[in-house]
Coordinates of C-alpha atoms in Angstrom, one line a residue:
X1 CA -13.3 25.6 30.4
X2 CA -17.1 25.4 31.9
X3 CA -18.3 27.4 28.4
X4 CA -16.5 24.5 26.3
X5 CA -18.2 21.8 28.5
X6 CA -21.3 23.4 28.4
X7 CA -21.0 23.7 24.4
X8 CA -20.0 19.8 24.2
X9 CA -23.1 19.0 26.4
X10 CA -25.5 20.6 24.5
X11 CA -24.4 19.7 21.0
X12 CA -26.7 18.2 18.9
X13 CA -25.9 16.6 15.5
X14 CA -27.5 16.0 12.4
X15 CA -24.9 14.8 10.3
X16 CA -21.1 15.4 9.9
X17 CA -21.6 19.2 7.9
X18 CA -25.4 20.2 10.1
X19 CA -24.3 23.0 11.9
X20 CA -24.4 22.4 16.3
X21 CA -27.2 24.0 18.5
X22 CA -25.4 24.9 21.0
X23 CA -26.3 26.9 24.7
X24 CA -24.3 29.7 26.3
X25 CA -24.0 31.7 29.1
X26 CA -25.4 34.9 29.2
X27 CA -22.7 38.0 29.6
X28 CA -23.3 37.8 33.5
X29 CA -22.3 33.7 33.2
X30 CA -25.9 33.5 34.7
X31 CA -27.2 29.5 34.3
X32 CA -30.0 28.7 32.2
X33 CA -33.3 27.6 33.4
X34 CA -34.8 24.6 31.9
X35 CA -37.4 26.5 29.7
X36 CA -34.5 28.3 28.0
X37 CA -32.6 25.0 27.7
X38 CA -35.8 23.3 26.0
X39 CA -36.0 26.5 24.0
X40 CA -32.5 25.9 22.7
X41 CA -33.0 22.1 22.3
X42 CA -36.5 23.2 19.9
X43 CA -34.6 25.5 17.5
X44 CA -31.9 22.4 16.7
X45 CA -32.6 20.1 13.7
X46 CA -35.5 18.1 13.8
X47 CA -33.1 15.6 11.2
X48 CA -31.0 13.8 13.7
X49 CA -28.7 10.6 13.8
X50 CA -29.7 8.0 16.1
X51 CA -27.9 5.2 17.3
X52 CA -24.2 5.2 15.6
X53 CA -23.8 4.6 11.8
X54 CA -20.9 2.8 11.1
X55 CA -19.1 0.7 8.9
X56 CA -16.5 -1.9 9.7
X57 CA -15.1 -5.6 8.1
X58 CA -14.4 -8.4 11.3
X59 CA -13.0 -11.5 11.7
X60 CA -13.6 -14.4 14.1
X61 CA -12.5 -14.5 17.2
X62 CA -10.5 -18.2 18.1
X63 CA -10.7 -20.1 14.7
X64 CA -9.2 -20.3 11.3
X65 CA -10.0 -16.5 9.7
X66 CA -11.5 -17.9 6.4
X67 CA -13.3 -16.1 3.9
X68 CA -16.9 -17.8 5.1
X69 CA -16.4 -16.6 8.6
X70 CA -15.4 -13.1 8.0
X71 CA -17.5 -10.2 6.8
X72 CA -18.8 -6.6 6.6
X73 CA -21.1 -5.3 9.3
X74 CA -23.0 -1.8 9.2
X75 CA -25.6 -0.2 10.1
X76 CA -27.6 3.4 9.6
X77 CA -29.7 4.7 12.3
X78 CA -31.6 8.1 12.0
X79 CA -34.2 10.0 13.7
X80 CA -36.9 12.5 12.9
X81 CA -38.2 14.3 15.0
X82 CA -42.0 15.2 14.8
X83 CA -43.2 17.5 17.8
X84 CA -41.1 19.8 19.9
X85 CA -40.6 19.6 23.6
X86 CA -44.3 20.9 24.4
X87 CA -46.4 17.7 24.8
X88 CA -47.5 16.6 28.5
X89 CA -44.6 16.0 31.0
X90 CA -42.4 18.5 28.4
X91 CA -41.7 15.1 26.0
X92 CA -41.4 15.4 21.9
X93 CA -42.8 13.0 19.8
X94 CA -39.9 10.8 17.4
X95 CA -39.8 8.0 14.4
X96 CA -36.5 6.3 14.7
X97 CA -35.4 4.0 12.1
X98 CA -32.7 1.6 12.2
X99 CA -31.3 -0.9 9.9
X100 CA -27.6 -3.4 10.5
X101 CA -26.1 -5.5 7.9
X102 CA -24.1 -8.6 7.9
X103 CA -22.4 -8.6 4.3
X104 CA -20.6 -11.9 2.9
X105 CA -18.3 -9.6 1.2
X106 CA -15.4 -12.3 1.2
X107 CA -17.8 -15.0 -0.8
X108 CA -18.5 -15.3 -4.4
X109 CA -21.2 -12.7 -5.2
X110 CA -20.8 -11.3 -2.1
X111 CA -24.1 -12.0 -0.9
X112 CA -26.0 -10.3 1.8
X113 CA -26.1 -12.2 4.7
X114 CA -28.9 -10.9 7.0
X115 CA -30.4 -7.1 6.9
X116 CA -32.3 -6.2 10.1
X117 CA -35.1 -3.7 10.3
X118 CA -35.6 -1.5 13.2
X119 CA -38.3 1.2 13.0
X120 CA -39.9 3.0 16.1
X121 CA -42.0 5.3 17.3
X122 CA -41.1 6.9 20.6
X123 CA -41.6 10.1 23.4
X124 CA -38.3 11.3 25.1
X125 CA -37.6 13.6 28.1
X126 CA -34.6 16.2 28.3
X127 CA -33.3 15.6 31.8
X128 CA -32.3 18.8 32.8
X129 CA -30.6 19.5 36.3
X130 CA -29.4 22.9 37.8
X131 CA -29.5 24.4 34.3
X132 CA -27.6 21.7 32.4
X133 CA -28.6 19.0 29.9
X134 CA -27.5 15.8 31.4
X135 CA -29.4 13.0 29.6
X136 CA -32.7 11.8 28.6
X137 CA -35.3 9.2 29.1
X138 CA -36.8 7.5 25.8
X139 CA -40.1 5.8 25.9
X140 CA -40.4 3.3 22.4
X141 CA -42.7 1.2 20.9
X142 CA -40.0 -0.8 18.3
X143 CA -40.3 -3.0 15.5
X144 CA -37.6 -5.3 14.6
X145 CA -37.3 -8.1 11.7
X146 CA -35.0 -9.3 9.3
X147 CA -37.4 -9.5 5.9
X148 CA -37.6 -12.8 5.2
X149 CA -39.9 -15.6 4.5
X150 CA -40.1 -19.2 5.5
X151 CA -38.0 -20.8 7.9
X152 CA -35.6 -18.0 7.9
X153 CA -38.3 -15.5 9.0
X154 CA -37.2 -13.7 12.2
X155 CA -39.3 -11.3 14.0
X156 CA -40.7 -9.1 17.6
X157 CA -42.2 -6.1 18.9
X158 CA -40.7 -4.8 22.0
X159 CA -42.4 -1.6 24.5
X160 CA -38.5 -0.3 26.0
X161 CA -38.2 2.4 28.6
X162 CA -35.1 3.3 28.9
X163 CA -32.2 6.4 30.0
X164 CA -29.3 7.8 29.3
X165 CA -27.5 10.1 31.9
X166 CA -23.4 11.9 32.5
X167 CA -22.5 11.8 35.5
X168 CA -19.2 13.5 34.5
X169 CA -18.5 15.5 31.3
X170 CA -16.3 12.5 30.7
X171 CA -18.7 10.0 31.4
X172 CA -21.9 8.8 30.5
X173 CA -24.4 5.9 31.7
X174 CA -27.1 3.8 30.1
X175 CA -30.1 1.6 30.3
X176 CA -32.5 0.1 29.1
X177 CA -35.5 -2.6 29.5
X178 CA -38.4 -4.3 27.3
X179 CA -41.9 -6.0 27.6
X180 CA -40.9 -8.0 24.8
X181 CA -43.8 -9.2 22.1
X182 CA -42.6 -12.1 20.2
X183 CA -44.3 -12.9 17.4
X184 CA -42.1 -14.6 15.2
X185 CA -43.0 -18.4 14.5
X186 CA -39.4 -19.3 13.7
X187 CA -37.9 -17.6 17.1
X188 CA -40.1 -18.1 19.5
X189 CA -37.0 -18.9 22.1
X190 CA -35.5 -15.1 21.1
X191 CA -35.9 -14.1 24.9
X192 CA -33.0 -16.5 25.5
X193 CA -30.5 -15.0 23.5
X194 CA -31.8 -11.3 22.9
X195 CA -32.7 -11.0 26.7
X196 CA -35.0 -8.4 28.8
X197 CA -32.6 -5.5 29.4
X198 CA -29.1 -4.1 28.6
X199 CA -26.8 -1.5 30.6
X200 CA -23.3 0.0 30.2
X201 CA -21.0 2.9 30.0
X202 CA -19.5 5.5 27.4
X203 CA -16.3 7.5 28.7
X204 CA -14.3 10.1 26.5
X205 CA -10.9 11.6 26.9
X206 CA -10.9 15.3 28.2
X207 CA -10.5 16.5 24.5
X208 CA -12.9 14.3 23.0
X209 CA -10.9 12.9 20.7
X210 CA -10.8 9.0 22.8
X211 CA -13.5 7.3 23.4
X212 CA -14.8 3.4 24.9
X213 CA -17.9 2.1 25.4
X214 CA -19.3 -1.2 27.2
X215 CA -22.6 -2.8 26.7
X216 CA -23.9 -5.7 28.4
X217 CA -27.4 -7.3 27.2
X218 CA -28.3 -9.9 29.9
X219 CA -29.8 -13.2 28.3
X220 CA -33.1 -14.8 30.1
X221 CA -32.5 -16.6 32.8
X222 CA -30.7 -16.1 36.6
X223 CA -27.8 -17.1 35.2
X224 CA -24.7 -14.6 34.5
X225 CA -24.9 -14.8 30.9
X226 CA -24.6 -11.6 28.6
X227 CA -24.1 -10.8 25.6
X228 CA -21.0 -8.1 25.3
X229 CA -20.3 -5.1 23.1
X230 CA -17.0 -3.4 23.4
X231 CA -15.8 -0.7 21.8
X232 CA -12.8 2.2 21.1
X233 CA -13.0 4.8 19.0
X234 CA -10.6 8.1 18.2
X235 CA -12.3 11.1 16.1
X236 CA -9.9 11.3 13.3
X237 CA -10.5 15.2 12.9
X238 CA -11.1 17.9 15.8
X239 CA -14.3 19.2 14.2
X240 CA -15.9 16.7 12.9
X241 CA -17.9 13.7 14.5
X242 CA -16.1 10.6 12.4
X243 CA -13.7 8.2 14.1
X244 CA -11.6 5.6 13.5
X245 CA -13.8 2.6 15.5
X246 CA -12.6 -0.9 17.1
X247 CA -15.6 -3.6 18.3
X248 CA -15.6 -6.6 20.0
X249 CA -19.0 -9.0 19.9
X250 CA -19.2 -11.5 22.3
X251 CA -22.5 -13.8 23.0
X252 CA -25.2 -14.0 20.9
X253 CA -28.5 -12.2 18.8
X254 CA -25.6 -10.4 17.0
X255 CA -28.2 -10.5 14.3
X256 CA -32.0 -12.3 13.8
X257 CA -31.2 -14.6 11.6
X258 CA -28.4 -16.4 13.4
X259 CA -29.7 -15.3 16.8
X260 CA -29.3 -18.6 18.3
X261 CA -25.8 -18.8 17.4
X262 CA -22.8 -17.7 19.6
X263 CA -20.4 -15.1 17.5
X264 CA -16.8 -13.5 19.2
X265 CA -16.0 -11.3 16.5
X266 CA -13.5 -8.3 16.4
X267 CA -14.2 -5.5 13.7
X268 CA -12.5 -2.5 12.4
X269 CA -13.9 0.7 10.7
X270 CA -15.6 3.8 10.4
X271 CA -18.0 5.5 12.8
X272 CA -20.2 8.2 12.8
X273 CA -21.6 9.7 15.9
X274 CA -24.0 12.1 17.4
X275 CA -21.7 14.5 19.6
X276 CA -24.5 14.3 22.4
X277 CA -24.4 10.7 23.1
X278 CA -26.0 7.5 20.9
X279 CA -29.2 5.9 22.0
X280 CA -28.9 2.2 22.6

């Protein structure tokens, strides 16, 4: 059982077919030290997903369903990594790239509603206790903007710090915070909507094939007011990292354009996941 926890841990994807860098024990079940668990983590692919890639169709949430307020959201998020773990402090050097859609597939010409950009540039740490891969801490500088001209222009830069950790084999924890550069003309108030920093929770079943997620962005302000992400997800085959995926949106900054706007929407669809753990 501790070798097949040990494997799960230290799994990192590329895509669904990449093959897994894995870590074992060595034939006297001796633990690893963290220069042979950096070793390990070198050799994977450099060609990594990111966040999670999915694609899923909603509907709103307490009015009519119509086909003007239902639609297709995905996104693709990769990462390439560009040093390995040798730079000050034991950090690697990354380029992340992100893009999310919201598709008016249920309209005439099925227009595109909003695309969002989301490249970065970023250092990471392994965090590595008592020979075991637990987590990491991600330093980014991040661009993010949806493309457009004119008064539908939305853009910011952002600095974010922040970690993700297991405390259990079963569950993980996140956070994350930003010195937030706002540069857009046309969204000037994003702050209020987007907010300064998010947190939340990923839990999986024992045999990884369950899993739900929580993420709460906290608006500007002292008020109690976030923006919710929830999520459920079952990996439709034992090998492979796709699942069957459920979200719920709640709040608002869903996307740029329409960042000012509350949504509640619930969405159904395909995911694809790193086996490690997504960055948020």
């Amino acid at each position: 059982m501790a070798q097949r926890i040990i494997t799960l841990i230290f799994t990192i994807l590329a895509f669904t077919q990449l093959s897994e860098a894995q870590i074992y024990y060595d034939s006297n079940h001796s633990k690893f030290n963290s220069d042979s668990i950096r070793h390990e983590f070198d050799k994977g692919p450099y060609f990594t997903l990111f966040k999670d890639n999915y694609f899923t169709a909603g509907i709103p949430i307490g009015q009519k369903i119509t086909g003007d307020n239902s639609d297709v959201k995905f996104q693709v998020s990769i990462a390439q990594r560009l040093t390995k773990s040798t730079l000050p402090f034991n950090t690697y050097l990354f380029l992340a790239y992100s893009q999310k859609c919201l598709w008016n597939v249920f309209q005439e010409s099925l227009p595109m509603r909003d695309l969002n950009f989301n490249p970065g540039i970023g250092l990471s740490k392994l965090l590595i206790v008592k020979g075991k891969l637990i987590g990491k801490l991600t330093l980014m500088i991040e661009h993010e903007s949806n493309g457009r001209d004119g008064d539908e222009s939305r853009s910011w830069n952002r600095i974010s710090y922040g970690g993700n950790v297991f405390l259990t084999p079963n569950l993980m924890i996140h956070a994350k915070a930003w010195i937030p550069i706002v540069d857009g003309e046309n969204n000037k108030d994003l702050l209020d909507y987007a907010g300064l920093f998010q947190s939340g929770l990923q839990v999986t079943s024992d045999n990884k094939r369950w899993g739900f997620a929580i993420t709460m962005v906290k608006r500007k302000g002292w008020r109690l007011s976030y923006n919710t992400i929830v999520e459920a997800n079952y990996r439709l085959f034992k090998n492979e990292n796709q699942y069957f995926f459920i979200q719920y949106y709640n709040g608002y900054a869903e996307n740029l354009l329409d960042y000012n706007k509350y949504h509640s929407r619930l969405r159904a669809g395909l995911v694809i996941k790193p086996n490690f753990f997504s960055d948020y």
